[in-house]
CSV table of C-alpha atoms and ligand atoms in Angstrom, one decimal:
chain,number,residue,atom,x,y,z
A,158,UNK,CA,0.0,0.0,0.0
A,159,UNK,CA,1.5,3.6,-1.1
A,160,UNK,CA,2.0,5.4,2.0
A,161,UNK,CA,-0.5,7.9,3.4
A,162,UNK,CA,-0.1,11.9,2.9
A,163,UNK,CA,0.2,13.5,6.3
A,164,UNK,CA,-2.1,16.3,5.4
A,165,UNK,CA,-4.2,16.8,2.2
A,166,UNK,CA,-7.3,18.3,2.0
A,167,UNK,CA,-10.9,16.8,3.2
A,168,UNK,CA,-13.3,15.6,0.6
A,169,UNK,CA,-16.9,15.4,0.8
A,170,UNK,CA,-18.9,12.4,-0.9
A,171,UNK,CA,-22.4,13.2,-1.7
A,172,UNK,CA,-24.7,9.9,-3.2
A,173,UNK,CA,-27.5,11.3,-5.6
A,174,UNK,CA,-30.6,9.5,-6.7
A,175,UNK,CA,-33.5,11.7,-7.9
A,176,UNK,CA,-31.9,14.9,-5.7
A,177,UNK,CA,-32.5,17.8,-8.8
A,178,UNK,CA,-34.6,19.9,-6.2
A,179,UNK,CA,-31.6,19.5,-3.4
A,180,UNK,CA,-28.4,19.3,-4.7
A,181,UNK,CA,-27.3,22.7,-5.8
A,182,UNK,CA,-28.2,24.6,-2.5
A,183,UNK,CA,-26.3,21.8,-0.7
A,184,UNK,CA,-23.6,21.6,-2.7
A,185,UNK,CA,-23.3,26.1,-2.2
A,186,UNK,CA,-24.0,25.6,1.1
A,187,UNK,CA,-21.5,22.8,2.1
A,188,UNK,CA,-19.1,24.7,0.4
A,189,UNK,CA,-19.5,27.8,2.2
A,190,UNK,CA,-18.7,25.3,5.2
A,191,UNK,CA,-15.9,23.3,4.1
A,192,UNK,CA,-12.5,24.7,4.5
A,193,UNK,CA,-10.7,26.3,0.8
A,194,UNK,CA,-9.0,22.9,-0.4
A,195,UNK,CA,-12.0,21.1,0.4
A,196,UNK,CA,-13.4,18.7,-2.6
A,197,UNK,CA,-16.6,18.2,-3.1
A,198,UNK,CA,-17.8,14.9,-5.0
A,199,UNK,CA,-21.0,13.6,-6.4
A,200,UNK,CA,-21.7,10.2,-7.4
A,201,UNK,CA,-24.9,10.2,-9.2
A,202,UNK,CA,-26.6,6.8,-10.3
A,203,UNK,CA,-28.1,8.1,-13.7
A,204,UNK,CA,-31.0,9.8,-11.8
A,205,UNK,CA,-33.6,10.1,-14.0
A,206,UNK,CA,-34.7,13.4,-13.0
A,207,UNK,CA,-31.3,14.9,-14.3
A,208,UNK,CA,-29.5,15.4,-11.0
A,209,UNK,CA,-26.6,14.3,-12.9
A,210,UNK,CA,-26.9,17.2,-15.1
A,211,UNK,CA,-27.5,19.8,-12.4
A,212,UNK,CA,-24.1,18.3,-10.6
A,213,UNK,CA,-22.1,18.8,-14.4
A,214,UNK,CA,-23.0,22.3,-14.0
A,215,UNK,CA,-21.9,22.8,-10.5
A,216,UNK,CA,-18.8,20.9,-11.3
A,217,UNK,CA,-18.3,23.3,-14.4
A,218,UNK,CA,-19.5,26.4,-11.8
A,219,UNK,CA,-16.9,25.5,-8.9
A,220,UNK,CA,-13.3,24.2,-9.5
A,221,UNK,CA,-13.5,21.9,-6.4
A,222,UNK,CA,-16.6,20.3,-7.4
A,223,UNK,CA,-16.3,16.7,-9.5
A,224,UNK,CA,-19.0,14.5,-10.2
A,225,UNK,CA,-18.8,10.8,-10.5
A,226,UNK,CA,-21.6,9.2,-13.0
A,227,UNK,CA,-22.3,5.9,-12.8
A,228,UNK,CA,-24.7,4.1,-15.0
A,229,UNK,CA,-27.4,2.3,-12.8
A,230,UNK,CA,-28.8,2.6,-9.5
A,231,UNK,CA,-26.9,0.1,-7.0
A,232,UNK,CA,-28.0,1.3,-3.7
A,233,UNK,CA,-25.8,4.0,-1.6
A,234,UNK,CA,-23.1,1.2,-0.5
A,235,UNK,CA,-21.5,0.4,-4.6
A,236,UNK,CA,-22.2,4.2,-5.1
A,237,UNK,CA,-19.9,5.5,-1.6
A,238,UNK,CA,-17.5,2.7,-2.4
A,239,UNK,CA,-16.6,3.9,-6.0
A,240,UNK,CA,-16.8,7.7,-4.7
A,241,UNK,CA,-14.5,6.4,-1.6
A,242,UNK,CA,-11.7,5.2,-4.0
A,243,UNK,CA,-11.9,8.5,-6.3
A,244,UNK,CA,-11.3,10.3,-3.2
A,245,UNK,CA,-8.5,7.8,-2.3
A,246,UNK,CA,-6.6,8.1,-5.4
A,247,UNK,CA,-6.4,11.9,-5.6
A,248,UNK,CA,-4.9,13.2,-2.3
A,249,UNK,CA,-8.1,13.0,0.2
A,250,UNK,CA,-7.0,12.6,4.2
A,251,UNK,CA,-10.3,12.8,5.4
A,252,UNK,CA,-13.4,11.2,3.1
A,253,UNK,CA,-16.8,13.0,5.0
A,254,UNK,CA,-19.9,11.1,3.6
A,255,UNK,CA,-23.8,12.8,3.7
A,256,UNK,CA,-27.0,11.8,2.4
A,257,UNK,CA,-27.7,15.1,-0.6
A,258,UNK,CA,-31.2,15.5,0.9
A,259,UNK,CA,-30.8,18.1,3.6
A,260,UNK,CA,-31.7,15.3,6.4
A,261,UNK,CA,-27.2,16.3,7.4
A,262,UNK,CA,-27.6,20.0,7.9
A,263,UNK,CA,-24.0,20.8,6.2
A,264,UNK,CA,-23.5,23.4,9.2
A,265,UNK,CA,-22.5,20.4,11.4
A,266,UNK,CA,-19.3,19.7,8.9
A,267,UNK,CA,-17.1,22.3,10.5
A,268,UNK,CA,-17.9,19.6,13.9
A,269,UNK,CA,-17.3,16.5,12.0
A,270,UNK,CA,-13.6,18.0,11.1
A,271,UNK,CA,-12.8,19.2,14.0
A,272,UNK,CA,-13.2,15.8,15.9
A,273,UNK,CA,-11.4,14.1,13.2
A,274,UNK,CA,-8.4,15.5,14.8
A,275,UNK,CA,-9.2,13.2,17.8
A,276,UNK,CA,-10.5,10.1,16.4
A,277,UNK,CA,-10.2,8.1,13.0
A,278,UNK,CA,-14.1,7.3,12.2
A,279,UNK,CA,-16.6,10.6,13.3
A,280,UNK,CA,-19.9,9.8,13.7
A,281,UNK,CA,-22.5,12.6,13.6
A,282,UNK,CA,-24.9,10.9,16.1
A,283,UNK,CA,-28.6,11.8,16.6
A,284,UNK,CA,-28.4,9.3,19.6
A,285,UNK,CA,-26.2,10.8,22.1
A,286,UNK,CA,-26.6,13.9,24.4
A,287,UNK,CA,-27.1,16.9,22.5
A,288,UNK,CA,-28.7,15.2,19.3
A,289,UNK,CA,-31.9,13.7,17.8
A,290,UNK,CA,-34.4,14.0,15.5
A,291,UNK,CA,-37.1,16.1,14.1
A,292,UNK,CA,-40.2,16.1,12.0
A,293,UNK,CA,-40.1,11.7,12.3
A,294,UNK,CA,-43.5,9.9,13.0
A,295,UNK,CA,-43.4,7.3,16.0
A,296,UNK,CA,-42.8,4.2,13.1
A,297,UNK,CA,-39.6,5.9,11.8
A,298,UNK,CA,-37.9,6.7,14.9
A,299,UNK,CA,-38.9,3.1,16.5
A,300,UNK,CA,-37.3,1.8,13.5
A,301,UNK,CA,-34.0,3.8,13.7
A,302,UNK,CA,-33.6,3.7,17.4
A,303,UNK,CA,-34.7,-0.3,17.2
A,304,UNK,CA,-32.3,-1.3,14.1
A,305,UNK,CA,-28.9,0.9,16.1
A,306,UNK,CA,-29.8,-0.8,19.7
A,307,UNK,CA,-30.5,-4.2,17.4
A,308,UNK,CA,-27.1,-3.5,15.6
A,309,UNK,CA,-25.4,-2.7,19.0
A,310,UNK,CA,-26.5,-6.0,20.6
A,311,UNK,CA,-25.8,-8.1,18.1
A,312,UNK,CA,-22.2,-6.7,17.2
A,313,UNK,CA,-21.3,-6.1,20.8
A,314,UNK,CA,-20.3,-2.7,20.1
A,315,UNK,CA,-20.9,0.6,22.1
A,316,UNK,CA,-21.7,2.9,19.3
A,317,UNK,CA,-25.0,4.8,19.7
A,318,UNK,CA,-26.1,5.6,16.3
A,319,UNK,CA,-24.8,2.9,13.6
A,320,UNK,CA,-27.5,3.2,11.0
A,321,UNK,CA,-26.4,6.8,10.1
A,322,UNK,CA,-25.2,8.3,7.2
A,323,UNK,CA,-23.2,11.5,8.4
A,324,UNK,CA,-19.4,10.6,9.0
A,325,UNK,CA,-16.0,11.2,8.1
A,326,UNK,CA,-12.9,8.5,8.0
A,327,UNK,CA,-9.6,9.5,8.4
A,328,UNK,CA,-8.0,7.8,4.8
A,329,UNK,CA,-6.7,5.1,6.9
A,330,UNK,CA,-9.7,3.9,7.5
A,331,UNK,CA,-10.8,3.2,4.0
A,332,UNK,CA,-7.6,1.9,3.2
A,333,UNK,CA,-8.0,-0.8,6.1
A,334,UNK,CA,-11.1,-1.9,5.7
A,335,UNK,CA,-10.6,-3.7,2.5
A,336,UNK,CA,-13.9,-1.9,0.9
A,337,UNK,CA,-13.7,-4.4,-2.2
A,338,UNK,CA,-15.7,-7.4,-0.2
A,339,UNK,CA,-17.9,-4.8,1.5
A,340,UNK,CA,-21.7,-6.1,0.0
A,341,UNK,CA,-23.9,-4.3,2.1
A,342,UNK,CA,-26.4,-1.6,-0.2
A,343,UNK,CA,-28.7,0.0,2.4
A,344,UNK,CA,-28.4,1.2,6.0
A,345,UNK,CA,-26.3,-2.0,6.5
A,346,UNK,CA,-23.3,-0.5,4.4
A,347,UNK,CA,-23.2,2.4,7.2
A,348,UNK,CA,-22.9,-0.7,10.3
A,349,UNK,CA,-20.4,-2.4,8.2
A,350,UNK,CA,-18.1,-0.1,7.5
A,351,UNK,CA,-18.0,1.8,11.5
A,352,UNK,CA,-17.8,-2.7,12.7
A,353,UNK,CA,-15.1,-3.0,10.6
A,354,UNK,CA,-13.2,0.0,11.2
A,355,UNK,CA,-13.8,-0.7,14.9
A,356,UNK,CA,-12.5,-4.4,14.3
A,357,UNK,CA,-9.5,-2.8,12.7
A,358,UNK,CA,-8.9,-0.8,15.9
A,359,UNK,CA,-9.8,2.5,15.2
A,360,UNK,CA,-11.2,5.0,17.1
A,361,UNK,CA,-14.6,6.1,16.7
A,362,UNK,CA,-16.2,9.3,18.0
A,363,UNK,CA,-19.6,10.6,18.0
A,364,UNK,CA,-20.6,14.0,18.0
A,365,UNK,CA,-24.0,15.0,18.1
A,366,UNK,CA,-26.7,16.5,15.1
A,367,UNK,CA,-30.2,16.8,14.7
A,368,UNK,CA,-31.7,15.1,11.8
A,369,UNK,CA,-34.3,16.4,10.0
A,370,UNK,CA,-36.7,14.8,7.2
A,371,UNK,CA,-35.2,15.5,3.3
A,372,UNK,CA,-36.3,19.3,2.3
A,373,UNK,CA,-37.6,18.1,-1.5
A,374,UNK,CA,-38.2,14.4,-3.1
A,375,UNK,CA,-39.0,11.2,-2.4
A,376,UNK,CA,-37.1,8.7,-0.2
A,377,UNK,CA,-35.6,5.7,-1.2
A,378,UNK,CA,-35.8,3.5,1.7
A,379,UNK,CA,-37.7,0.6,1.8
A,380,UNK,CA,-38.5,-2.3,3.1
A,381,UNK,CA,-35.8,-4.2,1.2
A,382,UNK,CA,-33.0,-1.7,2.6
A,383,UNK,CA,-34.6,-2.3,6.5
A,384,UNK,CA,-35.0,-6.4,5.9
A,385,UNK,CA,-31.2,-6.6,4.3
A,386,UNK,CA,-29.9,-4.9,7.5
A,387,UNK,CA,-31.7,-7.0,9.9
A,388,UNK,CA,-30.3,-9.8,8.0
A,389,UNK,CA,-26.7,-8.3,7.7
A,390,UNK,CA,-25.8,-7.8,11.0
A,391,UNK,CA,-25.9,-11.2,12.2
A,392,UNK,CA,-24.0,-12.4,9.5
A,393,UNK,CA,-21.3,-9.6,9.7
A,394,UNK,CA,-21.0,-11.1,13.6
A,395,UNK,CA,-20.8,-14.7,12.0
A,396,UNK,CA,-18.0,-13.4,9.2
A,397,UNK,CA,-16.2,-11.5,12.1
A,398,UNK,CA,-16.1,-14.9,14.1
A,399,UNK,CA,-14.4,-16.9,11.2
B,252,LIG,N1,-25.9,7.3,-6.0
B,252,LIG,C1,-26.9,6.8,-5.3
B,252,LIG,N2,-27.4,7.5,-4.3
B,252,LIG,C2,-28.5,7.0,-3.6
B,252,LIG,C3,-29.0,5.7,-3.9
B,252,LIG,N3,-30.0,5.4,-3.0
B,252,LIG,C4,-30.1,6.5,-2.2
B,252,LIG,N4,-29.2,7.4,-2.5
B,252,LIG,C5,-28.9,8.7,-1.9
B,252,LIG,O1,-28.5,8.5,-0.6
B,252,LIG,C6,-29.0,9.4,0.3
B,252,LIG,C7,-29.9,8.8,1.4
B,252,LIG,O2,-31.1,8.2,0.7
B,252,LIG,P1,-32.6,8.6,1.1
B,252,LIG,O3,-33.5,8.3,0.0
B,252,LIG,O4,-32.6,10.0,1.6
B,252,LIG,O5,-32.8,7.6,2.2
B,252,LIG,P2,-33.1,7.9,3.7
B,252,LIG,O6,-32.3,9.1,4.1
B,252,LIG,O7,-32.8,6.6,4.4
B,252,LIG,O8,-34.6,8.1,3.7
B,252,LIG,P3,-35.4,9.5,4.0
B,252,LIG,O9,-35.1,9.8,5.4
B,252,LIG,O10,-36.8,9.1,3.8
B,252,LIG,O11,-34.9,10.5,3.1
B,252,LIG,C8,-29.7,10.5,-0.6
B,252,LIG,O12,-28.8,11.5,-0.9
B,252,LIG,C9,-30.1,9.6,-1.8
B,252,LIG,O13,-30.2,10.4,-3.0
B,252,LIG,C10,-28.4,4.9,-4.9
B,252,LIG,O14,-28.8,3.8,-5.3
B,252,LIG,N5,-27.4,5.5,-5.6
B,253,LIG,MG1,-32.8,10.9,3.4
């Protein structure tokens, strides 16, 4: 493995399916949050509503924007893997992953940065002191706060919030991990990668946000991305024990 950069500049993945009403004030706005070098890049899945357009245009707009097209939709773990190893070949020493939806409020990057100087794998946590979230019925936070304690039991690990999608890995991370056999698509892509950076060693902080529910569009979970975690995590456990 080529040896790590001390220092190089953070870069921000953001996954895009059907985002065309979100992404270009999040992309301005994360920007205005980021520090200078920062890199910004989007991996859209061909959305048919032309997101992928809107993010060619911001990339043409802003010098540290890129955009990452990728022909089908695979589910947000293939599309962070393949924006993971952009990042990884340029000259990223922190990767910061966000859903494009608004639900991260890109104020809390500045946070996610600064405890990166303490810890390899930041969390942004809506289940510790200080965070939470808004706007969600009772059936949506009973299944969030159900699959994280579910996660936690199984995996034996004291991590509060494993189902989210607001973090930042110190390059080492990624590079450890070996994100080649990672197969997880859904939610269970965010509990693999924190149980097997934790496995690896790492140190893993939480800091707290507030999630809200997407500004514009349509979600894409499912009951397919919640019945492939429950499944997941046992077998992560089973994998870990070989
Ligand atoms: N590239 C890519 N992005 C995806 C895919 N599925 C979801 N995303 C993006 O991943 C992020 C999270 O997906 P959401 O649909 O918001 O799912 P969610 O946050 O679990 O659900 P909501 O809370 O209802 O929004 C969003 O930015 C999506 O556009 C995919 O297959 N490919
Ligand atoms: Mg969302």
């Amino acid at each position: 493995m080529a040896p790590s950069p001390a220092s190089g500049p953070p870069w921000l993945v953001l996954p895009t399916y059907n985002e065309a009403g979100n992404l270009e004030p999040l992309v301005e706005s994360a920007l205005a949050k980021l520090p200078p070098d920062a890199r910004i890049l989007v991996v859209d899945d061909n959305s048919p509503d032309g997101t992928g357009r809107i993010a060619d245009h911001l990339a043409q707009r802003h010098e540290r924007v890129r955009v990452l097209h990728r022909p089908r939709k695979e589910g947000l773990g293939p599309a962070y893997i393949a924006g993971f190893r952009v990042a990884l070949e340029s000259d990223a020493a922190l990767v910061l992953e966000m859903d494009s939806d608004f639900s991260h409020d890109p104020a809390y990057l500045p946070r996610l940065l600064d405890a990166a100087a303490r810890a390899d794998l930041v969390i942004g946590s809506r289940y510790v002191d200080g965070g939470g979230v808004s706007d969600w019925g009772a059936a949506r936070r009973t299944i969030s706060r159900g699959g994280s304690a579910y996660a936690r039991l199984v995996l034996g690990l004291e991590v509060r919030d494993l189902t989210g999608g607001f973090k930042c890995f110190r390059r080492e991370v990624l590079e450890a991990i070996d994100l080649g056999t990672i197969q997880s698509r859904g939610y269970a892509f965010q509990v693999e990668t924190t149980y097997r950076a934790i496995r690896a060693g790492f140190r893993v902080v939480e800091v707290p946000i507030v999630f809200r529910d997407r500004r514009v569009g349509t979600s894409k979970m499912g009951g397919a991305i919640v019945a492939e975690a429950a499944l997941r995590v046992p077998l992560l456990r089973l994998g870990a024990r070989r």
